Tab-separated table of C-alpha atoms (C1' of nucleotides) in Angstrom:
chain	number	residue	atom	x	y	z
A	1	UNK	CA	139.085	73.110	5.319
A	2	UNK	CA	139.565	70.477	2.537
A	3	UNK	CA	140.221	67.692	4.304
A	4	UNK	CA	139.769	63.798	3.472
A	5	UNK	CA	135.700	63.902	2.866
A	6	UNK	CA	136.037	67.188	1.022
A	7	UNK	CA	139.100	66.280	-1.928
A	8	UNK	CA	136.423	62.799	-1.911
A	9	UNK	CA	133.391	64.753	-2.953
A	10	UNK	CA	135.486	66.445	-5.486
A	11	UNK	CA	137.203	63.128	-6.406
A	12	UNK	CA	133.480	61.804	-7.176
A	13	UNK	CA	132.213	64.127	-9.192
A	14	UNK	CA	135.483	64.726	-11.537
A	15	UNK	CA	135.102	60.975	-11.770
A	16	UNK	CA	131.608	61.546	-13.058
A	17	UNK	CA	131.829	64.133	-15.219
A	18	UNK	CA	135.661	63.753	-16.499
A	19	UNK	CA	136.186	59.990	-17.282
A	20	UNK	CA	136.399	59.458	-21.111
A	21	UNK	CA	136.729	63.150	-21.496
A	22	UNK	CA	139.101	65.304	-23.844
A	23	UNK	CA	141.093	68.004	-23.407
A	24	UNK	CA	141.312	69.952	-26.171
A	25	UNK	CA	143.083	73.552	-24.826
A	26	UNK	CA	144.682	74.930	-21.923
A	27	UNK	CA	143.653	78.487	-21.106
A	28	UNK	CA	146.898	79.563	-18.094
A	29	UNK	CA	145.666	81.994	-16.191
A	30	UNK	CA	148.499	82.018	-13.334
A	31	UNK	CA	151.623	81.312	-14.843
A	32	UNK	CA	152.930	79.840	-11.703
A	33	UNK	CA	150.795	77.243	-11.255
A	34	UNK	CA	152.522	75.318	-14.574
A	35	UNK	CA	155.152	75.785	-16.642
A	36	UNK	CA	154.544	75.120	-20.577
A	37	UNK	CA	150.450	74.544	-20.130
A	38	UNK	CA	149.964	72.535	-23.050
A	39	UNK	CA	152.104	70.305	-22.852
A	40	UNK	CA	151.198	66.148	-22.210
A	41	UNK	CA	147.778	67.787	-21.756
A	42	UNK	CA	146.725	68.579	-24.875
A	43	UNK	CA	144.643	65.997	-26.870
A	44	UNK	CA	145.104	63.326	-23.969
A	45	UNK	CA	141.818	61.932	-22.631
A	46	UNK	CA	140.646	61.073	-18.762
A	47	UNK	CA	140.656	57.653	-17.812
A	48	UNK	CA	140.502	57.862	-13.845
A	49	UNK	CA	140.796	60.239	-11.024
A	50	UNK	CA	142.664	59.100	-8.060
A	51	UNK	CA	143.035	60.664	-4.500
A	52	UNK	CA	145.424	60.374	-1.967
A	53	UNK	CA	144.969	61.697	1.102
A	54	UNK	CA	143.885	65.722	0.473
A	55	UNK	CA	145.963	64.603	-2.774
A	56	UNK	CA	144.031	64.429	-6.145
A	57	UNK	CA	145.425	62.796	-9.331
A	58	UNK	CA	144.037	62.524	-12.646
A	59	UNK	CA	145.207	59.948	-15.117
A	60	UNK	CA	145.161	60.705	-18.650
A	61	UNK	CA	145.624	58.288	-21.679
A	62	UNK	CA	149.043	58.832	-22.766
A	63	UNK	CA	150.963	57.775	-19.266
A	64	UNK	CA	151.080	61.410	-17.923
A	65	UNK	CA	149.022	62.026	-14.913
A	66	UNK	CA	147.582	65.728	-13.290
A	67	UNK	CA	148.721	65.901	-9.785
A	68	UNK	CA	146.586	68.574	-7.635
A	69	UNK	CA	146.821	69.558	-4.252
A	70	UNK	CA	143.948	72.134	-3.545
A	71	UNK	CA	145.470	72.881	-0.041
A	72	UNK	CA	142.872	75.704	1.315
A	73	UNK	CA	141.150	77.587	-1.382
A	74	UNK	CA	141.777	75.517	-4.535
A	75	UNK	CA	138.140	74.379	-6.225
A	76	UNK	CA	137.588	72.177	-9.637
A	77	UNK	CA	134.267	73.421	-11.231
A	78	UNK	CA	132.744	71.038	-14.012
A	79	UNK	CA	130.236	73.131	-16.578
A	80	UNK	CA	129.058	71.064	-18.987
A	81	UNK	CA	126.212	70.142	-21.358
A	82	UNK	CA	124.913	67.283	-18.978
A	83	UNK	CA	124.529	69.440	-15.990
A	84	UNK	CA	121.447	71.736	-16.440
A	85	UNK	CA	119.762	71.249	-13.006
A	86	UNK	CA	122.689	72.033	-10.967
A	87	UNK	CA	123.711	75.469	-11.206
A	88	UNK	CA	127.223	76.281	-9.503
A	89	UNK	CA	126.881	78.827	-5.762
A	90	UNK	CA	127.358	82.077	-7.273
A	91	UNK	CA	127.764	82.951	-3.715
A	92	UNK	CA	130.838	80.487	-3.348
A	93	UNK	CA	131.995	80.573	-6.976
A	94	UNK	CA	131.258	83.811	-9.301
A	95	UNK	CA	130.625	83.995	-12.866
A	96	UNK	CA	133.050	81.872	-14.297
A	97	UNK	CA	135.891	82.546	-15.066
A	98	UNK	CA	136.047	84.508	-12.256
A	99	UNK	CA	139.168	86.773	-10.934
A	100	UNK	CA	139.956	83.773	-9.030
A	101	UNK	CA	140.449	81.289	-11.879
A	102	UNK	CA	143.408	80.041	-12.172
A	103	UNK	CA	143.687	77.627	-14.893
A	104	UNK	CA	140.743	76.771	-17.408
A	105	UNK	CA	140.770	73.203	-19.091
A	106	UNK	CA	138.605	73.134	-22.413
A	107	UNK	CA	137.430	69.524	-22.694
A	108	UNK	CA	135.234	67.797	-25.849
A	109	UNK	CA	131.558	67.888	-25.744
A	110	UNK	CA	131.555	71.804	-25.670
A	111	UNK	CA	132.621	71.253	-21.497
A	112	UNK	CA	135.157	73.535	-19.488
A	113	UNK	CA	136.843	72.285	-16.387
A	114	UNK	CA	137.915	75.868	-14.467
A	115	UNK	CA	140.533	74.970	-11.501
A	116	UNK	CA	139.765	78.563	-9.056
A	117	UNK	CA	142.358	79.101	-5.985
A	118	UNK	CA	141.913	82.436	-4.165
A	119	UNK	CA	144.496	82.026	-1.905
A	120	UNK	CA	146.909	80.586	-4.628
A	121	UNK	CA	148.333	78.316	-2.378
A	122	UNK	CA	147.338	75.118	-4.155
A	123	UNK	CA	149.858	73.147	-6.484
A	124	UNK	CA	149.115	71.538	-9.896
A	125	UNK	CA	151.968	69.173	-11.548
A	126	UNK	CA	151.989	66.978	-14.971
A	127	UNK	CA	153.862	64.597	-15.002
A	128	UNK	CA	153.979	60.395	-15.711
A	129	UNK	CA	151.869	58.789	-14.261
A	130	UNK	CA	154.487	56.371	-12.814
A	131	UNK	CA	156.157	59.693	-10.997
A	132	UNK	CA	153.425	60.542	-9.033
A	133	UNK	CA	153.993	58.407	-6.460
A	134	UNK	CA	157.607	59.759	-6.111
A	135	UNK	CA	156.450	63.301	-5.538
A	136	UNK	CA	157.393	64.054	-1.746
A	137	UNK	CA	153.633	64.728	-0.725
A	138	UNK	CA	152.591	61.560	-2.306
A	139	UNK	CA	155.805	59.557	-1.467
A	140	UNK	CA	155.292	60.320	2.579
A	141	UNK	CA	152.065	59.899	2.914
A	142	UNK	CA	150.553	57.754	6.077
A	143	UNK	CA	148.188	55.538	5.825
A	144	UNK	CA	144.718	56.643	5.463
A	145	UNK	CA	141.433	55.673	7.193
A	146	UNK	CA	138.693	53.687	5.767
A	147	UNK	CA	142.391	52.093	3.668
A	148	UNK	CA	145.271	50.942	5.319
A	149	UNK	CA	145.244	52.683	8.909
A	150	UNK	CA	145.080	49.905	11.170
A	151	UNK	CA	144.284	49.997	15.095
A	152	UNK	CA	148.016	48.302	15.825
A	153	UNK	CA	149.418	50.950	14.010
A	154	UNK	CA	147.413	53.726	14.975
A	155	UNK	CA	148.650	52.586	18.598
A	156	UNK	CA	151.820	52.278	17.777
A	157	UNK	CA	152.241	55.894	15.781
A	158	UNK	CA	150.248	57.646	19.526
A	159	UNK	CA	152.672	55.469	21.662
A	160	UNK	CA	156.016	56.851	19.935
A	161	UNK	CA	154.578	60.311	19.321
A	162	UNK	CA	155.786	63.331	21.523
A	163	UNK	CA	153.315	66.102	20.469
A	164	UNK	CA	149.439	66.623	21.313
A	165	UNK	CA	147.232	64.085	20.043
A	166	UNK	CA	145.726	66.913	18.164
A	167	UNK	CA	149.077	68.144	16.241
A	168	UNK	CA	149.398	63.922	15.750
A	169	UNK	CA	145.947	63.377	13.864
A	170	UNK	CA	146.851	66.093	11.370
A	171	UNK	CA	150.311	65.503	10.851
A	172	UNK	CA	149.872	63.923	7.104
A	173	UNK	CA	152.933	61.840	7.436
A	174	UNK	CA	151.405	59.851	10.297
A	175	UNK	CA	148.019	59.441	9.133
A	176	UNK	CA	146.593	60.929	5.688
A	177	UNK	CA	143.641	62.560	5.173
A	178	UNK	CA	142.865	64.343	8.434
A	179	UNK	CA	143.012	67.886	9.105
A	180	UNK	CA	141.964	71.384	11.495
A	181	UNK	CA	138.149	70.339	11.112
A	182	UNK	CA	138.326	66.508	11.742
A	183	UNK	CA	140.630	66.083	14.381
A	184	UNK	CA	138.807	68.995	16.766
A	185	UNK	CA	135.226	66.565	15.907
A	186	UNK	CA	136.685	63.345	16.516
A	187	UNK	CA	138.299	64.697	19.783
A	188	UNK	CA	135.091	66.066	20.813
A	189	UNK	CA	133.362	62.803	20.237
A	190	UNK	CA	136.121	60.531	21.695
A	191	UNK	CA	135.885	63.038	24.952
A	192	UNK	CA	139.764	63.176	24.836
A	193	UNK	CA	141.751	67.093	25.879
A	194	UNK	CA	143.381	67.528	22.657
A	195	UNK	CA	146.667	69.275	24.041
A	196	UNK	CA	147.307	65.511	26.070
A	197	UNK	CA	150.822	63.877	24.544
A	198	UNK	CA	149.635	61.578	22.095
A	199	UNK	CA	151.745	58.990	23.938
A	200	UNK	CA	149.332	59.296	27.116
A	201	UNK	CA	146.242	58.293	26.089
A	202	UNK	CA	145.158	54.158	27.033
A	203	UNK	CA	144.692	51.406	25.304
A	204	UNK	CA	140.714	52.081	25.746
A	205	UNK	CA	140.820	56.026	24.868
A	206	UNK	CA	143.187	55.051	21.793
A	207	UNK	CA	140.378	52.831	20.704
A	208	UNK	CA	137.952	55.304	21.120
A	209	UNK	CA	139.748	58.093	19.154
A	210	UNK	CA	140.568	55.389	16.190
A	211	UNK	CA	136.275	54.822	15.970
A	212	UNK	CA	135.933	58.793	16.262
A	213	UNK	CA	138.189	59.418	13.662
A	214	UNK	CA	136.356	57.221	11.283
A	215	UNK	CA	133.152	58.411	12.402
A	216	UNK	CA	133.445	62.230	11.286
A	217	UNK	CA	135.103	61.622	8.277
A	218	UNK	CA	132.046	59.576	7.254
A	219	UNK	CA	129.696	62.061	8.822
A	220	UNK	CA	131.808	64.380	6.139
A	221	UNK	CA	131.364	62.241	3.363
A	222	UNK	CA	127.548	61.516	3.937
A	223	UNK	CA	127.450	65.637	4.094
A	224	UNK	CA	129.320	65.906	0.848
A	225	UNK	CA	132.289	67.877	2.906
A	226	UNK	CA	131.648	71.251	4.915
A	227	UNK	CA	131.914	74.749	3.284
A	228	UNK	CA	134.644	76.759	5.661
A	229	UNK	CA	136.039	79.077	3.498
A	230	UNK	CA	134.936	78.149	0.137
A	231	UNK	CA	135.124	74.601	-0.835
A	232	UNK	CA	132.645	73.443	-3.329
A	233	UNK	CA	131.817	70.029	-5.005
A	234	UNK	CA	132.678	69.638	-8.583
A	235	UNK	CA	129.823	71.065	-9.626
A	236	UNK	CA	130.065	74.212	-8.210
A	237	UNK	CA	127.918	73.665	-5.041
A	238	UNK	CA	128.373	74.049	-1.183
A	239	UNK	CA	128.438	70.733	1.337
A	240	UNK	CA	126.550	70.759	4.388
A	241	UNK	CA	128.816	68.837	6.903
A	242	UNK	CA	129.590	72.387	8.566
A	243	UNK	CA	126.097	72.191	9.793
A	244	UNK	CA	127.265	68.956	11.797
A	245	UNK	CA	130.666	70.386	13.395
A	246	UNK	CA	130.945	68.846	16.731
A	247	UNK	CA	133.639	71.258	17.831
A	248	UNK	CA	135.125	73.262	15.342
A	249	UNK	CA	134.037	76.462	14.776
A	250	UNK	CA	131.710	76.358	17.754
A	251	UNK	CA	133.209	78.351	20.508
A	252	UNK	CA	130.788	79.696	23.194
A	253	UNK	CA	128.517	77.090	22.171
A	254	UNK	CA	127.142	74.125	24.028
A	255	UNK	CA	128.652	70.765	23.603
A	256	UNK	CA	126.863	67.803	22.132
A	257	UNK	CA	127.950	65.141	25.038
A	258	UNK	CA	127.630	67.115	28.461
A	259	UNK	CA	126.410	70.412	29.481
A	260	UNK	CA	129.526	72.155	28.897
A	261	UNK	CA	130.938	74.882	26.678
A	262	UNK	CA	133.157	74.336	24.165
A	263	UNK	CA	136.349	76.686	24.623
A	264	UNK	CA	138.557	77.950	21.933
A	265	UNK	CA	142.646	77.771	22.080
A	266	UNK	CA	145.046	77.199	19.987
A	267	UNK	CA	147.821	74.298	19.568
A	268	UNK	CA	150.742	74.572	17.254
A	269	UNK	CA	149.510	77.770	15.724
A	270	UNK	CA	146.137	76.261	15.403
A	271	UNK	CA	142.351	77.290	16.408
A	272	UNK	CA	141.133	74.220	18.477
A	273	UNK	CA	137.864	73.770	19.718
A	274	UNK	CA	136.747	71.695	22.690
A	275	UNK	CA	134.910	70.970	25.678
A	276	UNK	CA	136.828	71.543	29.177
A	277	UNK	CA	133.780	69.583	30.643
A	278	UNK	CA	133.986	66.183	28.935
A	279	UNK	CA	137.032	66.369	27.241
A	280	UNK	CA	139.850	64.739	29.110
B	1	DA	C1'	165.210	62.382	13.960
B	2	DG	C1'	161.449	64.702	15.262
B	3	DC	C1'	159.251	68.437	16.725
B	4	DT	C1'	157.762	73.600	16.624
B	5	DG	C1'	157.246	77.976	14.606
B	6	DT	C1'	156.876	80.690	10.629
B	7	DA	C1'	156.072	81.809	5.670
B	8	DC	C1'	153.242	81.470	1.889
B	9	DC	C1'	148.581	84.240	0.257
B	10	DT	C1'	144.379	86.894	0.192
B	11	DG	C1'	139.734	88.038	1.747
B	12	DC	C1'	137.240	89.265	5.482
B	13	DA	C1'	135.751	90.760	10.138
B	14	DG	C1'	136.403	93.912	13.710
B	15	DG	C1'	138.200	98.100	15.828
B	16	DC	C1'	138.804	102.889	15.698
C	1	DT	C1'	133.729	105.573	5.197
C	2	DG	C1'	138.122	103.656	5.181
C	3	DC	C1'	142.281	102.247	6.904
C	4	DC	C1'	144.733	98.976	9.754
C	5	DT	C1'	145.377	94.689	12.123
C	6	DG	C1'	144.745	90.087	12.930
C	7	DC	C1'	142.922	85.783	11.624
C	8	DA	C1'	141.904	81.659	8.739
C	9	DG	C1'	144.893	77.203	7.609
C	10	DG	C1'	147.744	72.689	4.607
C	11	DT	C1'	152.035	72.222	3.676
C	12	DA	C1'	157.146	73.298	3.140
C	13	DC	C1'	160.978	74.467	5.281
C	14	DA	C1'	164.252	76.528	8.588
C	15	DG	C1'	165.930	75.956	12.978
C	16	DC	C1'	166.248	73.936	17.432
DNA sequence: AGCTGTACCTGCAGGC
DNA sequence: TGCCTGCAGGTACAGC
């Protein structure tokens, strides 16, 4: 699922391709997704892309601000005059537009940014660029690895916590970035039961879990994010992290640390992978 | 206050 | 073949 690494890759390459950009049109293709389409978006150029947690922002040059979040399903596809070797996963993506896009930016320079959501889940929001930060998602945020999530805090946040360590790494207003995919592989790798009460784990094990964490997501990143269901980079194209799971996704297999099988349940509603063997 | 369960949505896999 | 059911999950929100 889009987690941390994943909105990153996509943060990267609208960066690339979208900085110093135009838009010249709005084509609204879900009229959900935003109200009067043309309006503070029109004629205002990119000057940075921002992301916040699973949260992306893009600035624009008149102090409003394009506040996305792609939740499961929601993809940014660049096509412009600069990419030639890179062709968009038909596979993942379609022709474009496909029946799935959901809002098409025309930019300068003859390029198209198409914004896709199958699931229409996602949210997209214009508005100034000093609101974003007020917006609820944004506003309770935690702290994010590789930023400002500190070990004392981490501690702190598993020692007052009464749910599974597993519900407690996802839960976006403890710690931001982490979701389903992460927080079964840093488990795994941490050898720590996910269903134990975040408040049990030691001063040693908490340590352990804090390095895991960081190690998947950057095992994500260095993948360019994994393709469950159908995120793809800005450029169209699938990542290759889900050929790295851990965990996730790999029940009946064998587990990476011990000679046990990694068992499928599910916590708070959730599929959870791990290993009965190691995992403690 | 803080936690859990459910709704949102749609494609897809599996069963019959 | 085709219908039906259940499953996938990030967040928002109701309810305990």
């Amino acid at each position: 699922m889009p987690e941390l690494p994943e909105v990153e890759t996509i943060k990267l390459g609208l960066e690339k391709y979208l900085v110093g950009k135009k838009i010249t049109d709005i084509e609204l293709l879900d009229n959900r997704l935003l109200q009067d389409p043309e309006l503070h978006l029109k004629g205002a150029k990119v000057i940075a892309v921002k992301r916040f947690g699973k949260g992306l922002v893009i600035d624009l040059d008149n102090n409003y601000s394009i506040a996305v979040h792609i939740k499961l399903t929601g993809q940014f596809i660049y096509q412009g005059n600069e990419i030639k070797k890179s062709p968009p996963s038909i596979k993942l993506v379609g022709t474009l537009p496909s029946k799935f896009t959901r809002i098409i930016f025309k930019l300068d320079k003859n390029a198209n940014l198409y914004f896709n959501d199958v699931r229409r889940f996602a949210w997209v929001k214009v508005l100034k660029t000093s609101e974003v930060k007020r917006l609820p998602f944004f506003k309770e945020l935690g702290p994010e690895p590789f930023k400002d999530l500190k070990i004392d805090y981490f501690q702190k946040v598993l020692k007052k916590s009464n749910s599974a360590v597993k519900s407690l790494l996802m839960d976006q207003k403890k710690i931001g970035g982490v979701g389903n995919i992460y927080a079964n592989d840093a488990l795994n790798l941490a050898c720590i039961d996910p269903r134990r009460k975040a408040s049990s784990l030691k001063d040693e094990e908490v340590k352990k879990l804090y390095a895991a964490v960081h190690e998947v997501l950057k095992r994500g990143l260095k993948y360019g994010g994994a393709t469950e269901i159908n995120f793809v980079n800005a450029l169209g194209q699938a990542g290759k992290y889900l050929e790295h799971f851990l965990a996730y996704g790999r029940g009946g297999e064998k587990c990476y640390n011990c000679s046990g099988t990694i068992k499928k349940i599910r916590i708070a509603g959730r599929g959870t992978y791990f290993c009965p063997n190691c995992q403690h």
